[in-house]
XYZ file of C-alpha atoms in Angstrom:
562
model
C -0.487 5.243 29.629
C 0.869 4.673 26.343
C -0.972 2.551 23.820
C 0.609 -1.081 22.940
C 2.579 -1.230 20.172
C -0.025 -3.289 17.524
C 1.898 -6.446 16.420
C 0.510 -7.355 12.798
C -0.523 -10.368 13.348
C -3.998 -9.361 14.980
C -4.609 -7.165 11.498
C -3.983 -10.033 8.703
C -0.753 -8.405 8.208
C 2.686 -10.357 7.681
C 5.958 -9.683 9.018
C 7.536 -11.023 5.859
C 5.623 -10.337 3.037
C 2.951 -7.123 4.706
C 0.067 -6.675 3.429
C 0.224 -9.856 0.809
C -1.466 -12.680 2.695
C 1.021 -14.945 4.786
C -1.157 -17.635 2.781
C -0.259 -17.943 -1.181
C -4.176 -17.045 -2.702
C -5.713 -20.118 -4.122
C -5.653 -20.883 -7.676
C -9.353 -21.996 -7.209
C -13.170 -22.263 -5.194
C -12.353 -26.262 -4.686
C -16.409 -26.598 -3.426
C -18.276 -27.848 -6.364
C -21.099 -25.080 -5.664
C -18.699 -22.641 -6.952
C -17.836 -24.319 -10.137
C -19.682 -21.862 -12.769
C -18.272 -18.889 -11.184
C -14.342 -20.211 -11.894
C -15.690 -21.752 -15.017
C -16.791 -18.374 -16.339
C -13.497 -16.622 -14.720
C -11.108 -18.833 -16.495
C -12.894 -18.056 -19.788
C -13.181 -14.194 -19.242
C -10.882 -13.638 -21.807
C -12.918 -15.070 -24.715
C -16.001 -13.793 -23.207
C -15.533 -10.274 -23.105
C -13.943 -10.244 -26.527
C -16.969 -12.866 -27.783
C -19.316 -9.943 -26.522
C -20.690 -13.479 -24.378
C -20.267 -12.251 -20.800
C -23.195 -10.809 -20.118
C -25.267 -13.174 -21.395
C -23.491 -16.161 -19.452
C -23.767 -14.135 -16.206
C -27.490 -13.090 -16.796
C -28.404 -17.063 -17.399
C -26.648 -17.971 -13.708
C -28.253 -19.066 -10.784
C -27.526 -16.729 -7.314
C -24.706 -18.532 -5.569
C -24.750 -17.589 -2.155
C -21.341 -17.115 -0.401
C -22.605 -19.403 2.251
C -20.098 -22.655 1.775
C -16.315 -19.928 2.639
C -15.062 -21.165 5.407
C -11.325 -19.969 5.581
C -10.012 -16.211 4.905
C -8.499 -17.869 1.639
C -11.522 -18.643 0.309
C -13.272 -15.384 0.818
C -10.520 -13.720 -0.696
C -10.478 -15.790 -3.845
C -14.647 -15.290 -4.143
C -13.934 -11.811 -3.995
C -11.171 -11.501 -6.373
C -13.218 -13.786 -8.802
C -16.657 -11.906 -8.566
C -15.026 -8.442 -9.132
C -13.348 -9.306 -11.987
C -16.564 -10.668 -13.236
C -18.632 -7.107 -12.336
C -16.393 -5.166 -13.867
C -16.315 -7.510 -17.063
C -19.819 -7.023 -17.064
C -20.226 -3.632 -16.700
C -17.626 -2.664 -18.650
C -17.352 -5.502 -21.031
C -19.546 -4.385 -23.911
C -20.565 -1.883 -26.415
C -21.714 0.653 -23.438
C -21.139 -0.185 -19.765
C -24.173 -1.788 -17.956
C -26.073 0.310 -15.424
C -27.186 -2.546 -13.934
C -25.306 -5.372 -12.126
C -27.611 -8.303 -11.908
C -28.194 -10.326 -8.890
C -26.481 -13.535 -9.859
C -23.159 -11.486 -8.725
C -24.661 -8.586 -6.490
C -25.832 -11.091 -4.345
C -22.954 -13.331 -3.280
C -20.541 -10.022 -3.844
C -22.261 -7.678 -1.315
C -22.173 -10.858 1.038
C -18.548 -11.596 0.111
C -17.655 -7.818 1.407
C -19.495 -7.603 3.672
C -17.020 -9.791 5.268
C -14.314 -8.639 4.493
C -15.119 -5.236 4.961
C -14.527 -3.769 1.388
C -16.962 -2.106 -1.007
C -18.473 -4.096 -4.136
C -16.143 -2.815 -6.905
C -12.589 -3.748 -7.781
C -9.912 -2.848 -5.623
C -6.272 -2.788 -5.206
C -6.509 -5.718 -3.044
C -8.470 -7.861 -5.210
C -6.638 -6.877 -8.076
C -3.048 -7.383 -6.993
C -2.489 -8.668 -2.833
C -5.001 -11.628 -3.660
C -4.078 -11.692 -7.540
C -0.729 -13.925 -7.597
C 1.148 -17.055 -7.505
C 4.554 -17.621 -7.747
C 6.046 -19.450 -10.365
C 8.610 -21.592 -8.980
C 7.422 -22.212 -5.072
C 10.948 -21.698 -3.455
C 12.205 -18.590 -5.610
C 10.330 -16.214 -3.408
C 7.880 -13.618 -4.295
C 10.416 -11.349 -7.114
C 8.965 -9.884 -9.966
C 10.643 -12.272 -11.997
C 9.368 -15.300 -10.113
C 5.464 -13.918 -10.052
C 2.334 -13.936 -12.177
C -1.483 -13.001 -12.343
C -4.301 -15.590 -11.738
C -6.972 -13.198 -13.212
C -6.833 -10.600 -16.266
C -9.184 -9.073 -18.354
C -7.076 -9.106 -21.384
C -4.901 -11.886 -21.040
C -1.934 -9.388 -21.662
C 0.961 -9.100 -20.578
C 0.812 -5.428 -20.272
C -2.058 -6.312 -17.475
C -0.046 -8.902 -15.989
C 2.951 -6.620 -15.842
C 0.716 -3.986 -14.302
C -0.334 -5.817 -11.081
C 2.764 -7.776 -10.248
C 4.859 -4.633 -10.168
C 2.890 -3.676 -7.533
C 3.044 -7.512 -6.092
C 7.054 -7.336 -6.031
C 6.674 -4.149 -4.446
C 4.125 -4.932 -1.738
C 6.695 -7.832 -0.765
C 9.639 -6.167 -0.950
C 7.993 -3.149 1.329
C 6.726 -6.150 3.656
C 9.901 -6.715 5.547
C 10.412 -3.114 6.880
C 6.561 -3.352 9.273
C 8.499 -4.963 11.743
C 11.532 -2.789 11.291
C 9.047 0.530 11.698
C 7.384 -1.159 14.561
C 10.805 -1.607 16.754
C 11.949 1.778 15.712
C 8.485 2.833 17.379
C 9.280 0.723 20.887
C 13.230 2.092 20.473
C 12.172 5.725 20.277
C 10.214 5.205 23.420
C 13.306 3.483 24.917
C 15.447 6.553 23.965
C 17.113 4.130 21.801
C 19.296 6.157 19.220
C 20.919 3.543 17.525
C 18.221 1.029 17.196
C 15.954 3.686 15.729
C 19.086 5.217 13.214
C 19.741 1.593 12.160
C 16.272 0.959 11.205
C 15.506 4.251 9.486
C 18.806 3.335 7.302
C 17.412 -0.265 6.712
C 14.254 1.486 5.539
C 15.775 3.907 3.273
C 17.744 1.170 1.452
C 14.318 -0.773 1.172
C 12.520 2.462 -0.429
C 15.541 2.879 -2.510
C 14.975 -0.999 -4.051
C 11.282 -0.047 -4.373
C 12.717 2.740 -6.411
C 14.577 0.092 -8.331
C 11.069 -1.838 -9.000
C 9.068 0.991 -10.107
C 11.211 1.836 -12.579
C 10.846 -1.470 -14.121
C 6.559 -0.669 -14.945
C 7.784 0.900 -18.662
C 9.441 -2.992 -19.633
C 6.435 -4.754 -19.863
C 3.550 -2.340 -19.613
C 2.752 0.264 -22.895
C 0.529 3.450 -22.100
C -1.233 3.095 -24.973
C -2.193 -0.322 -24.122
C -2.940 0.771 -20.627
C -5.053 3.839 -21.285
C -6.742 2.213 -24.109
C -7.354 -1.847 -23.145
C -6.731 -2.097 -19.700
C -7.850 1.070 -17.636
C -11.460 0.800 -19.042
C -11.780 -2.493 -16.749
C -10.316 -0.508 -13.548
C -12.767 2.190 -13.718
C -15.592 2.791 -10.984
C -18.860 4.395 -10.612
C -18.019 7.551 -9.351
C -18.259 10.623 -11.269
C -18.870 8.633 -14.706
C -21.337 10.322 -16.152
C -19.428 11.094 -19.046
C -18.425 7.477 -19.657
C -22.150 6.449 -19.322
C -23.229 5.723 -16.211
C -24.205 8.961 -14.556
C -26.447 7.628 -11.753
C -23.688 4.964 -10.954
C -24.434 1.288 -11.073
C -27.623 -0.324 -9.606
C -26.716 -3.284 -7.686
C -29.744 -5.347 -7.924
C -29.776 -8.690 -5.117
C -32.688 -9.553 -6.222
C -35.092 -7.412 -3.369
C -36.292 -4.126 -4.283
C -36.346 -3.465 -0.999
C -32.500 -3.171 -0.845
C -31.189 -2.743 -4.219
C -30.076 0.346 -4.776
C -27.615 2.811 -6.717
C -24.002 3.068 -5.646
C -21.457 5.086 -6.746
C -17.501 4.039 -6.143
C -14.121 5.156 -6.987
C -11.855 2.733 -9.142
C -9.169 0.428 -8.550
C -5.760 2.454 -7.557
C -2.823 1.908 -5.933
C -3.891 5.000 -3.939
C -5.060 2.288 -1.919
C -1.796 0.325 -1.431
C -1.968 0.044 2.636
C 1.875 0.071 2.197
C 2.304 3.740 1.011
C 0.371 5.031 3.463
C 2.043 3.267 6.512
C 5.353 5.071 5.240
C 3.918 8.308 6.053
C 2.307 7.646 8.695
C 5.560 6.138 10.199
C 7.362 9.262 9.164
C 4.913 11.630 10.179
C 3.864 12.946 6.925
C 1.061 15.428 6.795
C -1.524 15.624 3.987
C -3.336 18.584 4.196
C -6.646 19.695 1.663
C -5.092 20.280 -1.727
C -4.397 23.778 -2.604
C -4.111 24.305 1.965
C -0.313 25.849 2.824
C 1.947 24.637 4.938
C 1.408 27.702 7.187
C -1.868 26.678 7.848
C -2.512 24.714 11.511
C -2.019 21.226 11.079
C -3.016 18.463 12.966
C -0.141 17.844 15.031
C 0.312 21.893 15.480
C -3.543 22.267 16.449
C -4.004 23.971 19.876
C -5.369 22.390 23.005
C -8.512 21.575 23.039
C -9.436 22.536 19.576
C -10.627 20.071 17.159
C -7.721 19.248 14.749
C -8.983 20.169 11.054
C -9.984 17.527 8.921
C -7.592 15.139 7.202
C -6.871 14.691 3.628
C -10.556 13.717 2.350
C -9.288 11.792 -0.603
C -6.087 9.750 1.207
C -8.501 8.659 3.907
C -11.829 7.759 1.365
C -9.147 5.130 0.494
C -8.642 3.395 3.206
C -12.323 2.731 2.772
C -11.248 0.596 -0.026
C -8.975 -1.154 2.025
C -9.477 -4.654 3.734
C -10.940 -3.745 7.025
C -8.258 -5.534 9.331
C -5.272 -3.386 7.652
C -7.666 -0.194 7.746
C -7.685 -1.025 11.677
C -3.812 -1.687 11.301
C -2.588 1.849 10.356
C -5.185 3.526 12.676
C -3.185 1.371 15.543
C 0.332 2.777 13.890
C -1.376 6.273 14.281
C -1.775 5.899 17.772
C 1.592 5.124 18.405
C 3.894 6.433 15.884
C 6.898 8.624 17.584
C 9.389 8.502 15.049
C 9.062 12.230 13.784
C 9.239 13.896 17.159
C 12.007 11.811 18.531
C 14.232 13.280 15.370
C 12.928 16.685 16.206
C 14.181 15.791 19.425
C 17.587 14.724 19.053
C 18.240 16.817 16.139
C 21.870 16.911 16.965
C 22.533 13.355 16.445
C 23.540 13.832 12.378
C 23.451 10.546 11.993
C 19.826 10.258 12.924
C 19.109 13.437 11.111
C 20.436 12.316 8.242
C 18.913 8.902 8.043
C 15.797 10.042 9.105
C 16.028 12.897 5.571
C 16.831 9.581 3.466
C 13.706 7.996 4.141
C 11.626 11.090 3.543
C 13.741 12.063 0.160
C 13.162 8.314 -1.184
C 9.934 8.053 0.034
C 9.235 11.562 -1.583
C 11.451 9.860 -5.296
C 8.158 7.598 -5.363
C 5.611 10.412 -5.960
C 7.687 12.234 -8.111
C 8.472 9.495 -10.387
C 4.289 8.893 -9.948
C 3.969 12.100 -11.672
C 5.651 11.054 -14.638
C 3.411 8.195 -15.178
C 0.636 10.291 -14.633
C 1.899 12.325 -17.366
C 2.860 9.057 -19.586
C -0.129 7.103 -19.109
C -3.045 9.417 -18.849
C -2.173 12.925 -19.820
C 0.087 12.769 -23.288
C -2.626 9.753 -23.922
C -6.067 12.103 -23.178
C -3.991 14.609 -25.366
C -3.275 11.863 -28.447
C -7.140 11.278 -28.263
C -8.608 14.971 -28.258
C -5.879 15.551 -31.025
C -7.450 12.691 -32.850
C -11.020 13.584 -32.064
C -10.705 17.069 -32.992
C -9.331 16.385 -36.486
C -11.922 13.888 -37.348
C -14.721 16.234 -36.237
C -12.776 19.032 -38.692
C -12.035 16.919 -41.810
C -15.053 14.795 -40.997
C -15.425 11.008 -43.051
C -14.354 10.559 -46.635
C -16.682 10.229 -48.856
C -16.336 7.433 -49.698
C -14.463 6.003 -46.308
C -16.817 3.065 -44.337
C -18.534 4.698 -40.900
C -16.224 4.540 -38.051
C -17.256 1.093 -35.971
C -19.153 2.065 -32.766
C -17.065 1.887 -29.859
C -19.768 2.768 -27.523
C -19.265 4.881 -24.599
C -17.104 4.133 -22.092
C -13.928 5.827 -19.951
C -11.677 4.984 -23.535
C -13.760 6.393 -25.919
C -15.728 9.461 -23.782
C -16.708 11.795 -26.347
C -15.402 15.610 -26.435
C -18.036 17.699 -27.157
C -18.249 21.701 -26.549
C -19.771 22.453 -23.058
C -22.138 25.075 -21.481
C -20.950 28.040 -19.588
C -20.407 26.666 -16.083
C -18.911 23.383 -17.151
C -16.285 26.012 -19.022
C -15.478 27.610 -15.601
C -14.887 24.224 -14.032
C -12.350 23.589 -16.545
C -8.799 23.626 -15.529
C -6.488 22.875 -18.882
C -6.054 18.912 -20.014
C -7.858 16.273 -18.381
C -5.439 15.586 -15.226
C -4.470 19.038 -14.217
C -6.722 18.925 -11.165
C -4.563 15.848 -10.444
C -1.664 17.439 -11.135
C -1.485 19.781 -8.554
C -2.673 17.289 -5.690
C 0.171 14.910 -6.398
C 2.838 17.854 -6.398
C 1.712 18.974 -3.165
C 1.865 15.678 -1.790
C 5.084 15.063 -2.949
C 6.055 18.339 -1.745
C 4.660 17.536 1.744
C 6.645 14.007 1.905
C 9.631 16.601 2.657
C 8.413 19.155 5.153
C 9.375 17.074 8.231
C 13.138 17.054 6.996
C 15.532 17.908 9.868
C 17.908 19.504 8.026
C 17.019 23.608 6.680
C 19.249 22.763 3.419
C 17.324 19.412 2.793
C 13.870 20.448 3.356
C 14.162 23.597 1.216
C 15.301 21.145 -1.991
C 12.114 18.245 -0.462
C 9.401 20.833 -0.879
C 9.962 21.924 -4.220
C 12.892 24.518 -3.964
C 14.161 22.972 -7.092
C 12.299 21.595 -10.760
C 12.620 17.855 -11.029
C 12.308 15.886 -14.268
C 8.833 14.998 -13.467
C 8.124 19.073 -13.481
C 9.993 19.684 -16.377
C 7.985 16.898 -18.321
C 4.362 18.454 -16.989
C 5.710 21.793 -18.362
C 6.629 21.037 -21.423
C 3.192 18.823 -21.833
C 1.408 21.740 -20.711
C 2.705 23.782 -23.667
C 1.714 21.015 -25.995
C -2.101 21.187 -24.317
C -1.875 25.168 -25.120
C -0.791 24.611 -28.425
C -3.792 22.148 -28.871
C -6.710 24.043 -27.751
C -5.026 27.080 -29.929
C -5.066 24.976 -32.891
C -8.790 24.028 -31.673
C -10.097 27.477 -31.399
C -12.600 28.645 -32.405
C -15.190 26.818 -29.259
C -13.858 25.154 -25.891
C -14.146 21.742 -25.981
C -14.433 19.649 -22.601
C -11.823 17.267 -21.415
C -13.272 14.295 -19.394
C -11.277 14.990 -15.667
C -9.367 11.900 -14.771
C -8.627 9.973 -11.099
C -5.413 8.391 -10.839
C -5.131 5.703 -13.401
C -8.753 4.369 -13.763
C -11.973 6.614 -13.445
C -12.816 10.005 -13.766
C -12.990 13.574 -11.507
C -15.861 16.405 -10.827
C -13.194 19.004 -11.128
C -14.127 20.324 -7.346
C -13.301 17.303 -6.114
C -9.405 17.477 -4.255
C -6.883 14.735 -4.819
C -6.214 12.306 -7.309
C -4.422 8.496 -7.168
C -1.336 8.004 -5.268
C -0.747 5.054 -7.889
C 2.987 4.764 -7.402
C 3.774 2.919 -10.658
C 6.242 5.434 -12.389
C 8.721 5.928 -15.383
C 12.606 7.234 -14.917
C 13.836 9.866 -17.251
C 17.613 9.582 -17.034
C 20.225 12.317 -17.396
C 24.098 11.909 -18.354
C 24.521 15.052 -16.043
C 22.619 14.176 -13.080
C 22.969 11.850 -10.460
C 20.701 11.371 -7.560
C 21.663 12.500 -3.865
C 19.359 10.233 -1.043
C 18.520 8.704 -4.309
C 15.953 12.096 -5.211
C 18.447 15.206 -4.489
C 18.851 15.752 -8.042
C 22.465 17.936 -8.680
C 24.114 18.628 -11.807
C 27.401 17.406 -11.499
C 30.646 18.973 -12.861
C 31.904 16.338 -15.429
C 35.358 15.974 -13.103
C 34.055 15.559 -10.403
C 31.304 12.561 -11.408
C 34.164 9.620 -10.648
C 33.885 10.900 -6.638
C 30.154 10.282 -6.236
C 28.680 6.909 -5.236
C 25.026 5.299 -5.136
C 22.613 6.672 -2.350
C 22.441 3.909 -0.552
C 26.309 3.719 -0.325
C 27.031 7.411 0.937
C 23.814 7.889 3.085
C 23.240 4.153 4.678
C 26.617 2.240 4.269
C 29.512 4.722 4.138
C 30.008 7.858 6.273
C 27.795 10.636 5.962
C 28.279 12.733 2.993
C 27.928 16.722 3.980
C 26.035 17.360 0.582
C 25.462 20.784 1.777
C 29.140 21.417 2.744
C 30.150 20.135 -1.305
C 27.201 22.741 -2.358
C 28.888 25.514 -0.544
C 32.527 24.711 -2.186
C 30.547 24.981 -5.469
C 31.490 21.184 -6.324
C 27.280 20.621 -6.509
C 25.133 23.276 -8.178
């Protein structure tokens, strides 16, 4: 007997805005007990750049998380003691190796709950992170901002509520996926065509959002200011805390080290319920395609293991939408009914949109990566390895301590085995995950013609702009012979990597490079376009979704699209 189709209701999940809560967050704790905690909050600001945080948390009293009574207001304690542990750890001359109880306490309780771990995530940095500005304008990006910063910039601000528009945008298609799931097993064609085309035109305004993240939000703000704050425990040694943090509640019986990953929008519930609704495969970075799979494995042999580093974050996910896309993965059909009726061309071809849009997304993530972390690790070694050369002037004031942290990680030269785990810039372990994910968005395409171009068949801008920052690196460490100097590994947009670790973020914030000569096909199937012929081609969403289908393949052939 099949499985019930999960109705997201029973996981804390909307059908109109997803994964955002159908709740707006509150703006405050409104029981008195909790008035030095949203005192201290509302000043973080000042704090931090005072140097004062630590000192005001280390004078509090433990504040047990014992007067929450609604979901609301264990959201809001979490979202308010996270952005306090991270101001504290991170929030001074070197981060803190010690969290003291006065927030350990009421935090581990506070997850506990709500089934997360005690360091910032995704959800307590953007789904319970907003308010609208205007009550009936809806939840647009222009309508939205941030209860809680570190900085009180706008670059911060601008980095959350992207991801806030796009959560609610994205929220409206979990019903959609869900009936396409109940049509397939009704043998309902059209239902399940219709929706895949509704979903595709929703991916393709995501697109739209993303490519708004460069307006408001500079990388060198970012990588300098605001990432520092996102970072976790994990693999930090070289930012200072190599044992992790030591969350001390006050018992010595329980405190202990822990070690976490940082906040990411790897952890977006959202992304991951696309491929799972698509039936996209992850497999162990550097694994082929070839290579059994999970829905290929034979009878009665264990499947092999999933993607370690896509599912260690949906254990930074609120428990109830963890829960939710392990109920989607019971039931999810949509793949093999395509494969099924892969002579319906419109289903084919809707069903290709989705996976070419959704597969836009981690392309575009790419360039970001590239933006934000790479060029920026780059500037820095550049300007660490001429100061080291040229060394102060003599009569120049010392450079102010900056103390050590994930911004300012020193470079220095490295033993022998620390040279073999080196792999080129700081983010080319994570360069190679997020290709092959973005590769393996377009494996399940229908079409021969279309999945040759989805799995890498041909060099998008976001390859082009990792090559040609990949000769820059090489020119660098030529310039910086004679010694090999050690590049702190990065994670997604906050944190660090061991270099044997596989994966990296799937943060889908992302830049657009735009080209006079290009257009996009499915909004990703990049073509260069004879000049005459540019007047004949419309929008994706107009030829794929809304018009008749386009044979792209058929214009290839005639030599109209190279």
């Amino acid at each position: 007997m099949l499985p019930p189709i999960p109705q997201p209701e029973d996981y804390h999940v909307s059908p109109t805005t997803g994964f955002l809560p159908s709740e707006l967050p509150l703006l405050c704790l409104n029981d008195p007990v909790y008035e030095k905690w949203e005192r201290i909050v509302a000043n973080l600001q000042s704090l931090i750049l005072s140097k004062r945080l630590r000192t005001v948390i280390d004078k509090l009293p433990i504040i047990p998380a014992t007067h929450l009574y609604t979901e609301n207001e264990w959201r809001r304690a979490y979202t308010v003691l996270i952005f306090l542990a991270h101001g504290y750890i991170w929030g001074g001359e070197k981060p803190a190796e010690r969290l003291p109880p006065s927030i350990t306490y009421p935090l581990l309780q506070v997850c506990e709950h709500l089934e997360l771990p005690p360091v910032a995530t995704y959800a307590g940095l953007c789904l319970w992170n907003y308010k609208p500005l205007f009550a009936h304008d809806g939840l647009t990006l222009e309508n939205l901002s941030t209860l809680i910063t570190y900085t009180g910039s706008l670059d911060e601000q601008w980095f959350y509520l992207v991801s806030v528009a796009i959560e609610a945008k994205g929220g409206s298609t979990i019903p959609l996926m869900l009936d396409a799931v109940q049509a397939a097993r009704d043998g309902d064609k059209e239902i399940v065509t219709e929706n895949l085309r509704t979903l595709a035109e929703v991916l393709d305004e995501i697109g739209t959002l993303l490519l708004r993240m460069n307006e408001s939000c500079d990388p060198h703000v970012f990588y300098h200011r605001i990432r520092p704050f996102l970072a976790g425990s994990k693999n930090m040694k070289d930012a200072g805390l190599p044992h992790g943090v030591f969350y001390d509640d006050g018992d010595v019986r329980t405190s202990s080290w822990r070690q976490y990953g940082g906040g990411s929008n790897a952890q977006s519930s959202l992304i991951q319920l696309f491929d799972i609704f698509l039936g996209v495969e992850h497999r162990p970075t550097g694994s082929k395609a070839s290579e059994t799979s999970e829905s290929e494995a034979e009878p009665g042999v264990a499947p092999k293991p999933r993607h370690n580093f896509i599912h260690e974050m949906r254990q930074y996910m609120p428990g109830p939408h963890k829960r939710f896309l392990q109920a989607v993965e019971a039931v999810s059909n949509i793949r093999e009914f395509v494969e099924y009726n892969q002579r319906d061309r419109n289903l084919t071809v809707a069903y290709d949109a989705c996976l070419a849009m959704l597969r836009a997304l981690r392309d575009k993530h790419i360039q970001i990566v590239s933006r934000y972390i790479i060029v920026k690790s780059r500037e820095a070694r550049s300007v660490s390895r001429s100061r080291g050369r040229s060394g102060p002037e003599p009569d120049s004031a010392p450079a102010p301590n900056r103390g050590r942290g994930i911004a300012s990680v020193s470079y220095k030269n490295s033993d022998a085995e620390q040279r073999k785990k080196m792999r080129g810039t700081g983010g080319t372990a994570l360069i190679p995950f997020l290709k092959q994910a973005r590769d393996e968005t377009g494996e399940p395409a229908i079409d021969a013609w279309a999945r040759k171009v989805l799995t890498g068949a041909r060099k998008t801008a976001a390859d082009r702009e990792v090559d040609i920052e990949s000769l820059r690196v090489q020119e660098d460490e030529l310039d910086g012979m004679p010694g090999l100097e050690r590049v702190p590994t990065i994670v997604g947009l906050a944190g660090s990597w061991d270099m044997e670790s596989e994966g990296g973020g799937l943060c889908y914030q992302f830049y657009s490079a735009s080209d006079t000569h290009s257009f996009n096909y499915y909004e990703h199937f990049r073509f260069s376009i004879h000049s005459e012929h540019k007047d004949q081609f419309l929008s994706a969403s107009h030829i794929v979704l809304n018009g008749p289908y386009y044979d792209a393949k058929q214009e290839h052939d005639r030599g109209r699209i190279t």
